[in-house]
CSV table of C-alpha atoms and ligand atoms in Angstrom, one decimal:
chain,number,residue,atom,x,y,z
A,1,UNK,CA,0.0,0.0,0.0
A,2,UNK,CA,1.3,3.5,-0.8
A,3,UNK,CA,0.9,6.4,1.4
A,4,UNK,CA,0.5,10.1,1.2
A,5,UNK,CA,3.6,10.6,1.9
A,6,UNK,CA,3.3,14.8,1.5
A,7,UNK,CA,0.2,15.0,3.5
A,8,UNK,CA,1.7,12.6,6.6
A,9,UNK,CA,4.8,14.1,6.5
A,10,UNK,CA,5.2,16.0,9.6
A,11,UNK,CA,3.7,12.6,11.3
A,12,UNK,CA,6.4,10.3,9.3
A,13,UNK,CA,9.0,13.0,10.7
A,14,UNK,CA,7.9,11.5,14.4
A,15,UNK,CA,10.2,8.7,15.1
A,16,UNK,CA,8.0,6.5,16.4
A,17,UNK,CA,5.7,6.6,13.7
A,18,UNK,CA,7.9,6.9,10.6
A,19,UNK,CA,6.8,5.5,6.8
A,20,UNK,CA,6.4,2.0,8.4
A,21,UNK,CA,3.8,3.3,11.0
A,22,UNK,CA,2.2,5.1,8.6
A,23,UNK,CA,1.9,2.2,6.1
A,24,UNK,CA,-0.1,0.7,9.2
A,25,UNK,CA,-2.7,2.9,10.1
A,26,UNK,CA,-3.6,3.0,6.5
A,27,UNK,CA,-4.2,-0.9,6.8
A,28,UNK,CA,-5.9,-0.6,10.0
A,29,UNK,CA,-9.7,0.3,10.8
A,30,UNK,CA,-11.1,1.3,14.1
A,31,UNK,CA,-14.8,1.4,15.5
A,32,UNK,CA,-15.5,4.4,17.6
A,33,UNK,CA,-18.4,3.5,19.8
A,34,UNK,CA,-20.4,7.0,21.0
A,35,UNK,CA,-19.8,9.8,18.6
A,36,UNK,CA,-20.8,12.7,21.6
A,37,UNK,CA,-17.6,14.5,22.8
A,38,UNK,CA,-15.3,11.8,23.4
A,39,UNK,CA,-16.0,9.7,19.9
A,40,UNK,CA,-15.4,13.5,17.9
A,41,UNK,CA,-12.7,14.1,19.3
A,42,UNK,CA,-10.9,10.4,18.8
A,43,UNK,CA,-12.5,9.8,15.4
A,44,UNK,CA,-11.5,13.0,14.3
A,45,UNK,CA,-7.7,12.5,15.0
A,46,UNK,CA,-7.9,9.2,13.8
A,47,UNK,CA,-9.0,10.0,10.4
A,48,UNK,CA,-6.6,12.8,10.4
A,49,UNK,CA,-3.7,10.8,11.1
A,50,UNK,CA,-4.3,8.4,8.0
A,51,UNK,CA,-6.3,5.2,9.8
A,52,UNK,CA,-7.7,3.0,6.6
A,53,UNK,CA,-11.2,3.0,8.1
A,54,UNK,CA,-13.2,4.3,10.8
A,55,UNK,CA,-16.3,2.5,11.9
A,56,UNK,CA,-18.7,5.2,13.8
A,57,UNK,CA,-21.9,4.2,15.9
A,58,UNK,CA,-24.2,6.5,17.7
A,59,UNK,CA,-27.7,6.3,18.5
A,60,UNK,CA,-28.4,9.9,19.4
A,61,UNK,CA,-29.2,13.2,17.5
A,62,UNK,CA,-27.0,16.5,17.7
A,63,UNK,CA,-28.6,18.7,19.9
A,64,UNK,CA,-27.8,22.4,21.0
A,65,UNK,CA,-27.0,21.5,24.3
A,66,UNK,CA,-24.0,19.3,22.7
A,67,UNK,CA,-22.1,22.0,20.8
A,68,UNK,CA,-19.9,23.3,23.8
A,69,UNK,CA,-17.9,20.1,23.4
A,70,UNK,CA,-18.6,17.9,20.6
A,71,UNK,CA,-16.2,19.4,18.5
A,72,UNK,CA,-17.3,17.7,15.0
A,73,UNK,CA,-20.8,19.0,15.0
A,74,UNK,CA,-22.0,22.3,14.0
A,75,UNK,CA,-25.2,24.8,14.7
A,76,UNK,CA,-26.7,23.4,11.6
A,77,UNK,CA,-26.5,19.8,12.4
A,78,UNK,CA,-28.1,20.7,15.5
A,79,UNK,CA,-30.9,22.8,13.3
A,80,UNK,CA,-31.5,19.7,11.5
A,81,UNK,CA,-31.6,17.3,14.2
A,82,UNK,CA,-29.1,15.0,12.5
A,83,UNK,CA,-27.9,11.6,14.0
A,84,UNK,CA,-24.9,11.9,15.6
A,85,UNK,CA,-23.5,9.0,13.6
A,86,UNK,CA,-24.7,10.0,10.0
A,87,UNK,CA,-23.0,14.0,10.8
A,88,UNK,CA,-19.8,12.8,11.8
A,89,UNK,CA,-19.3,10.7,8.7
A,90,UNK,CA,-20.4,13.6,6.8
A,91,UNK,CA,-17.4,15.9,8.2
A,92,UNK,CA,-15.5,13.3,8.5
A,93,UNK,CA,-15.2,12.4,5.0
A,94,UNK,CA,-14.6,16.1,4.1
A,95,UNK,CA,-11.2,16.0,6.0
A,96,UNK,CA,-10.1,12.7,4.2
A,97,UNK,CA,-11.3,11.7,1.7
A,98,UNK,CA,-9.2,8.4,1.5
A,99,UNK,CA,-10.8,6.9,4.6
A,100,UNK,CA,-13.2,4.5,4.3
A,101,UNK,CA,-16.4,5.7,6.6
A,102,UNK,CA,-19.4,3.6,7.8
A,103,UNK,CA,-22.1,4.9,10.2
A,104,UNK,CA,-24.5,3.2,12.4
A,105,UNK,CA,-27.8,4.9,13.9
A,106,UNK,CA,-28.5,2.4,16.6
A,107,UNK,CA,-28.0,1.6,19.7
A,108,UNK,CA,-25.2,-1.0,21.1
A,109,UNK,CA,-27.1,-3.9,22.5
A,110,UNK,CA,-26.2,-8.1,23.0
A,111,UNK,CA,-27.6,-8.5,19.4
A,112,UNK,CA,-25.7,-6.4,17.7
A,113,UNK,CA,-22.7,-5.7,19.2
A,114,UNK,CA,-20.5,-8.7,18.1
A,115,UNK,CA,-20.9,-7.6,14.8
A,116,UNK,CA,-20.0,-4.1,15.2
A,117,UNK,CA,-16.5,-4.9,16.8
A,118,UNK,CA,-16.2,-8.0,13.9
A,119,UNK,CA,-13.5,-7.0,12.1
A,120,UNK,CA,-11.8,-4.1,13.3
A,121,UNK,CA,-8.8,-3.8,14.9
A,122,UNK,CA,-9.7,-1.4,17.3
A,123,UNK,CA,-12.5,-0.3,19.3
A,124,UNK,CA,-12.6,3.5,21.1
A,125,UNK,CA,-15.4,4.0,23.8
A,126,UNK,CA,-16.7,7.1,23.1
A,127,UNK,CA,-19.6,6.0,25.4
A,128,UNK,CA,-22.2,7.9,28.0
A,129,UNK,CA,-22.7,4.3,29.9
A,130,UNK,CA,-21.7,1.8,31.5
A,131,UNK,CA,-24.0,-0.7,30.4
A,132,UNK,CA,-22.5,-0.4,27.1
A,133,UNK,CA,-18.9,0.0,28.0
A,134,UNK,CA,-19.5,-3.9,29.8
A,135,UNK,CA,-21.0,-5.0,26.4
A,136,UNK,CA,-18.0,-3.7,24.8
A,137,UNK,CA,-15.8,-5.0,27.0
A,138,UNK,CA,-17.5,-8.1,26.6
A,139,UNK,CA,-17.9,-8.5,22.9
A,140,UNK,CA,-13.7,-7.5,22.7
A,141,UNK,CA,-12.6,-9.9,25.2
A,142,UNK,CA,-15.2,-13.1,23.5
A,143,UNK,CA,-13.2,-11.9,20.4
A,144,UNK,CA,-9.4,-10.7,20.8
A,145,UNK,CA,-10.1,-7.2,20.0
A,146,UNK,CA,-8.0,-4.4,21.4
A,147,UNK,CA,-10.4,-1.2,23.2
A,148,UNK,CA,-9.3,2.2,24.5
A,149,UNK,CA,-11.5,2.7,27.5
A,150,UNK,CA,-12.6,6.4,28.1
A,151,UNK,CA,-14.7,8.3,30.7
A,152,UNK,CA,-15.7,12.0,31.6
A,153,UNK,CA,-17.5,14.1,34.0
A,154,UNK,CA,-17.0,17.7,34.4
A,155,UNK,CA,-13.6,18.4,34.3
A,156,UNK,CA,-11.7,14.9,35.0
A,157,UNK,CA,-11.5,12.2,32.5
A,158,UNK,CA,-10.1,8.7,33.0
A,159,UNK,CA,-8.7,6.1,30.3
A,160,UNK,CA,-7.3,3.1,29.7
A,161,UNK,CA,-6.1,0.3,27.0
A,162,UNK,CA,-7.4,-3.1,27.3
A,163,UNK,CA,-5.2,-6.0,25.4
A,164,UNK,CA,-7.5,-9.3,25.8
A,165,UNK,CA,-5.5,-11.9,27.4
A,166,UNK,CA,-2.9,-9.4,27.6
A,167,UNK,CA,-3.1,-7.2,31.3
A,168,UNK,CA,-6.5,-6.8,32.8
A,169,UNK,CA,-10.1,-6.1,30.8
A,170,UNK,CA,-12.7,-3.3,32.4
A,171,UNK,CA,-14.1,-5.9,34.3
A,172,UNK,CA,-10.7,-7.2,36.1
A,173,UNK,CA,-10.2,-3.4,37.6
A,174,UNK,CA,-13.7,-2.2,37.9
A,175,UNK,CA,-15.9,-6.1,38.8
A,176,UNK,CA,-19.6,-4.5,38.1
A,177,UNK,CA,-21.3,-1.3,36.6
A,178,UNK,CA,-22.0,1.4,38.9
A,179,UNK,CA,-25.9,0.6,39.8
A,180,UNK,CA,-28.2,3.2,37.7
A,181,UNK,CA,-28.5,6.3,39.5
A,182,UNK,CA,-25.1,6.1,41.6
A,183,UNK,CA,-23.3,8.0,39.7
A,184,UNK,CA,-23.8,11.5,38.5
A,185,UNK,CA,-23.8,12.2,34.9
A,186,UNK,CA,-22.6,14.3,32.5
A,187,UNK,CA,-26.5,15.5,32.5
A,188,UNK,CA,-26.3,16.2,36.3
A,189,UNK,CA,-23.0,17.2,37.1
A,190,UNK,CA,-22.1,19.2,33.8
A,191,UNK,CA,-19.0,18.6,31.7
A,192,UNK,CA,-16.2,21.4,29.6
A,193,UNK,CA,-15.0,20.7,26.5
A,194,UNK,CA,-11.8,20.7,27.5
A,195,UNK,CA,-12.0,17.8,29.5
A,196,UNK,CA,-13.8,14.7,26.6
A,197,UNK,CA,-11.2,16.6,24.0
A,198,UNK,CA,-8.5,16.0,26.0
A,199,UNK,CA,-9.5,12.2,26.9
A,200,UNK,CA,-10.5,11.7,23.0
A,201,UNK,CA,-6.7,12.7,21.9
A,202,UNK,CA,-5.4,10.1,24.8
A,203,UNK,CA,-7.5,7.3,23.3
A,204,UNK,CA,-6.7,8.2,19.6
A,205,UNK,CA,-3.0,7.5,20.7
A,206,UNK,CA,-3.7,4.5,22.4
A,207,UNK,CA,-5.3,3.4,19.2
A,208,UNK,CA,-2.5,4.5,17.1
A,209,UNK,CA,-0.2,2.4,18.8
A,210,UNK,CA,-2.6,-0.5,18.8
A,211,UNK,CA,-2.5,-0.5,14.7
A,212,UNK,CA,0.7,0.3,14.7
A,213,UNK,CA,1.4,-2.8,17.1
A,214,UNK,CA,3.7,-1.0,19.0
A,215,UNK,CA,5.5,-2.3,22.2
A,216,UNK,CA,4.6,1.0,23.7
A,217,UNK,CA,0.9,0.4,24.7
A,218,UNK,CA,0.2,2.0,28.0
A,219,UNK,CA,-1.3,-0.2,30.5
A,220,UNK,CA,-2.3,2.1,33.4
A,221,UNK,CA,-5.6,3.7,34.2
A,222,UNK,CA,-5.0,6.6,33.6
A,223,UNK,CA,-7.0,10.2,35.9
A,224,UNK,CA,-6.9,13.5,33.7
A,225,UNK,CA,-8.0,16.7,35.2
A,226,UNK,CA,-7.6,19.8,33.3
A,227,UNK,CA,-8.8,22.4,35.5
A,228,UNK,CA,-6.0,21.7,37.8
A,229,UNK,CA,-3.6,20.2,34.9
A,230,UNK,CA,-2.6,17.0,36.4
A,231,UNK,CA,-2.7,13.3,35.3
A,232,UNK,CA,-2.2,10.6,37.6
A,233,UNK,CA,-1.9,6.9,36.6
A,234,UNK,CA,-2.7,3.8,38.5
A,235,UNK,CA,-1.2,0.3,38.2
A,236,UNK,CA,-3.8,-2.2,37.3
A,237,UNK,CA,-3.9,-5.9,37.8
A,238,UNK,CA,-5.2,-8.5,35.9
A,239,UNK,CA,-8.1,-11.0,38.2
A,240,UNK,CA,-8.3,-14.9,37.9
A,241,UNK,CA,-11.7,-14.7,38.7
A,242,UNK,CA,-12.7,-11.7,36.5
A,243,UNK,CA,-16.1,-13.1,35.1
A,244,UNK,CA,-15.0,-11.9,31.5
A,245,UNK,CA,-11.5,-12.5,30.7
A,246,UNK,CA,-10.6,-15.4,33.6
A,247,UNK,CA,-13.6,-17.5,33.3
A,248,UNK,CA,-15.1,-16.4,29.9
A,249,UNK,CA,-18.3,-16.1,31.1
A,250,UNK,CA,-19.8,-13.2,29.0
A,251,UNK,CA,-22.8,-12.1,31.3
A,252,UNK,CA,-23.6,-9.0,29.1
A,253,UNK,CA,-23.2,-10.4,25.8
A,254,UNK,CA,-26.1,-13.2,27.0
A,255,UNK,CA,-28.4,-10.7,28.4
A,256,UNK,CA,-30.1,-11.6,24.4
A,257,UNK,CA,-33.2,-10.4,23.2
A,258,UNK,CA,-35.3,-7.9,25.7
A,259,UNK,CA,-37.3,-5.2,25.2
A,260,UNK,CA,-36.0,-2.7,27.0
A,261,UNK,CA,-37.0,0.9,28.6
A,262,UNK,CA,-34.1,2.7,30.0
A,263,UNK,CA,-34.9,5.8,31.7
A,264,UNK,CA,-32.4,8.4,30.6
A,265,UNK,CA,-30.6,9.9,33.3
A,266,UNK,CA,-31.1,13.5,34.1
A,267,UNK,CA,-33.3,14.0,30.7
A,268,UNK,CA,-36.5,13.1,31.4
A,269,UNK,CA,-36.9,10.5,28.6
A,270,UNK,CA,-37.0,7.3,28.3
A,271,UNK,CA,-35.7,5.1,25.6
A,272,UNK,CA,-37.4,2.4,24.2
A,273,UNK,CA,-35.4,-0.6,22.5
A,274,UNK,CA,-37.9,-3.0,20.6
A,275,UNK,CA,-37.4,-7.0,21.1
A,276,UNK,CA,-36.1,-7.3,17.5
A,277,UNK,CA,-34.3,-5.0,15.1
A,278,UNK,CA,-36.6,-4.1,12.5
A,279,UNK,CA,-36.9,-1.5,9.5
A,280,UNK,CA,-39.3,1.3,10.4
A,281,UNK,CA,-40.9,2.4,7.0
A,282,UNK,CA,-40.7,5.7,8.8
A,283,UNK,CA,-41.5,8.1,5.6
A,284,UNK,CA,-44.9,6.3,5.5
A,285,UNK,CA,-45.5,6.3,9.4
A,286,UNK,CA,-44.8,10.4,8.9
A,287,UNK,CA,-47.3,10.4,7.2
A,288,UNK,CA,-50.0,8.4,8.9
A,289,UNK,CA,-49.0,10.2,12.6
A,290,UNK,CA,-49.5,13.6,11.0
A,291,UNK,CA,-53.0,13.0,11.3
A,292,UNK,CA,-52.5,12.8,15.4
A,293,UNK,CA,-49.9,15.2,16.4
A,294,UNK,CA,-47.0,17.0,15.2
A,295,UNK,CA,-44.3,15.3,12.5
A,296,UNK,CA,-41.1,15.7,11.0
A,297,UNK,CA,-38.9,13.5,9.3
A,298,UNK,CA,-35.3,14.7,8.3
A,299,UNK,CA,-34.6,11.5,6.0
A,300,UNK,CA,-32.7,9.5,9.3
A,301,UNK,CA,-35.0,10.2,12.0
A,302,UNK,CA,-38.8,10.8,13.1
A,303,UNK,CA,-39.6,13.7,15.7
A,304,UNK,CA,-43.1,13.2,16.6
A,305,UNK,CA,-45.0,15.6,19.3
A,306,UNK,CA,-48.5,14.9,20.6
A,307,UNK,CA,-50.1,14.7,24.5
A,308,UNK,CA,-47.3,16.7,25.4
A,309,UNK,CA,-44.8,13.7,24.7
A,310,UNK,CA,-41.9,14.2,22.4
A,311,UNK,CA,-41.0,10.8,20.5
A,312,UNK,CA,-37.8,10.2,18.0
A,313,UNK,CA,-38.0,7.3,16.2
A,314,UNK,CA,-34.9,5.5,14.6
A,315,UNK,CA,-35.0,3.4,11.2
A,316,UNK,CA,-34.4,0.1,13.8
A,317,UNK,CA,-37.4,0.6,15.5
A,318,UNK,CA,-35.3,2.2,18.8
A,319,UNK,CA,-37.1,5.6,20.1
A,320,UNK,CA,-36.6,8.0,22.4
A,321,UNK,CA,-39.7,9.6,24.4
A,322,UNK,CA,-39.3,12.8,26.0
A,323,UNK,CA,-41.5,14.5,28.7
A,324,UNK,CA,-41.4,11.0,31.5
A,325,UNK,CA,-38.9,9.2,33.3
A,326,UNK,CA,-41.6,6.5,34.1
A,327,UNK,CA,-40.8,3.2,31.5
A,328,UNK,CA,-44.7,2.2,31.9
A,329,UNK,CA,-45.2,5.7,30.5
A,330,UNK,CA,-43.3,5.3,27.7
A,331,UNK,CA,-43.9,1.8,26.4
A,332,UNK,CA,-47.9,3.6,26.1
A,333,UNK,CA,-46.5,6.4,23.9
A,334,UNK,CA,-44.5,3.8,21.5
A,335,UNK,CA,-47.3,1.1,21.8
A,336,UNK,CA,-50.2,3.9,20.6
A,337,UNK,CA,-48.1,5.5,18.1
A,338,UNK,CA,-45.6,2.8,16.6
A,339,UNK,CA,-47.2,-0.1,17.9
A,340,UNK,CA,-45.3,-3.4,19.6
B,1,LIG,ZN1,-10.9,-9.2,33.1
């Protein structure tokens, strides 16, 4: 494979990258899980830096209230509502052109996260949960794929890079999720820009190296605060008895098949994740729920407004119901308007 070798120039001039390195990222391909702050950031620098292609998966749509920090989405993206997902691929492409880009509106659940991470050769959590992040987990371990942990809440950020069968997973330093609600969010607590760009560039590195299979791999946890400008790492350990990557029992990735209504945290919404993936014909439900409530439908996603409930509908079926926090609730609003 030839390279650009103009255009990567100043990053061939960086010894520990050189033409060789370079030759690498071009043959390797990363999925960015989460395209919020923490996926822009990484996915940005890795298409920048030359990586071959770049998997993206979000299951959210650009609002306002993002623009502070997510630093690949613009005022018009949030104007039109677009999926996070389907905008970064957009500007994405327009910075290099040579990378190959798929996006992926959904969300990351037991059925479909095996073949998300199938085939990549590295996965960066650009995540806002730890459900997922243990699916991820998971789904790399079951299947020898290398993933860049990353977290952030308001100024501090935390990271590290998880080799299967090589140093610990997520699970070995960090046994269970945080139970729902223990923790405050990035919806509670608040977040700067600073602090998910700053993470984002960590994890891009980590990934680097990965493609680049380089010796140089950190395997610390690594704490990030840039208010006060200090990072501090921690030594980490891999367990015998971690569930995942000690006994291979893959308690996330079997959690198969359920409906599910996740109360968002801090949002007041609920999201509603149907049984079975299936194709919403959503330009023909626009038009049969205009006759009850209020519709638009920008091509990727249905925004639907009626008894004071807000509901955006994905092509997979996945929605998002604003105005409760009560599940019950919102299975009513997506039985009598999509159906189940
Ligand atoms: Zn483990």
């Amino acid at each position: 494979m030839t390279v650009d070798v103009e255009r990567y120039s100043r990053q061939i001039l960086f010894e520990k990258i050189g033409e060789e390195g370079q030759e690498k990222l071009a043959r390797g391909s990363a999925l960015v899980v989460g395209c919020g702050a923490l996926g822009a950031a990484a996915a940005s620098l890795l298409v920048r830096a030359g990586v071959g292609a770049v998997r993206l998966v979000d299951r959210d749509v650009v609002e306002a209230s993002n623009l502070h920090r997510q630093i690949l989405f613009d005022e018009a993206d949030a104007a039109a509502r677009l999926p996070k997902a389907e905008a970064a691929a957009r500007h994405l492409r327009a910075m290099n052109a040579a990378c190959r880009i798929e996006a992926f509106t959904v969300d990351v659940t037991p059925r479909n996260v095996e073949r998300l991470v199938a085939g990549v050769g590295v996965v960066v959590d650009g995540l806002d949960n730890f459900e997922a992040r243990y699916l991820v987990n998971d789904a790399c371990v079951s299947a020898g794929v290398p993933w860049v942990y990353g977290g952030v809440l308001g100024a501090v950020g935390v990271t590290m890079t998880i080799l299967p069968g090589d140093g610990p997973c997520l699970r070995c330093v960090f046994p269970e999720p945080p139970a729902p609600g223990t923790l405050p969010t990035c919806d509670t607590q608040g977040v700067i820009g600073p602090a998910p760009v700053a993470i984002g560039a960590l994890e891009a590195v980590e990934a680097c190296k990965v493609l680049m299979g380089s010796g140089e791999v950190r395997r610390e946890l690594a704490y990030l605060d840039v208010w006060e400008g200090s990072l501090r790492t921690v030594r980490v350990a891999r367990s015998p008895s971690c569930p995942a990557c000690g006994e291979r029992r893959f308690e996330f990735l079997s959690a198969k098949a359920h409906s599910t209504a996740a109360a968002l945290c801090g949002r007041n919404s609920v999201q509603i994740t149907p049984a079975t993936e299936a194709a919403i014909p959503l330009e023909r439900l626009a038009q049969e729920l205009a006759r009850a409530g209020s519709v638009s439908f920008n091509g990727f996603v249905l925004e639907f407004r009626a008894e004071g409930y807000e509901l955006l509908l994905f092509p997979d079926g996945r929605a998002i119901v604003k105005g409760t926090s009560e599940a019950d609730v919102a299975r009513g609003v997506y039985a009598r308007y999509v159906g189940s």
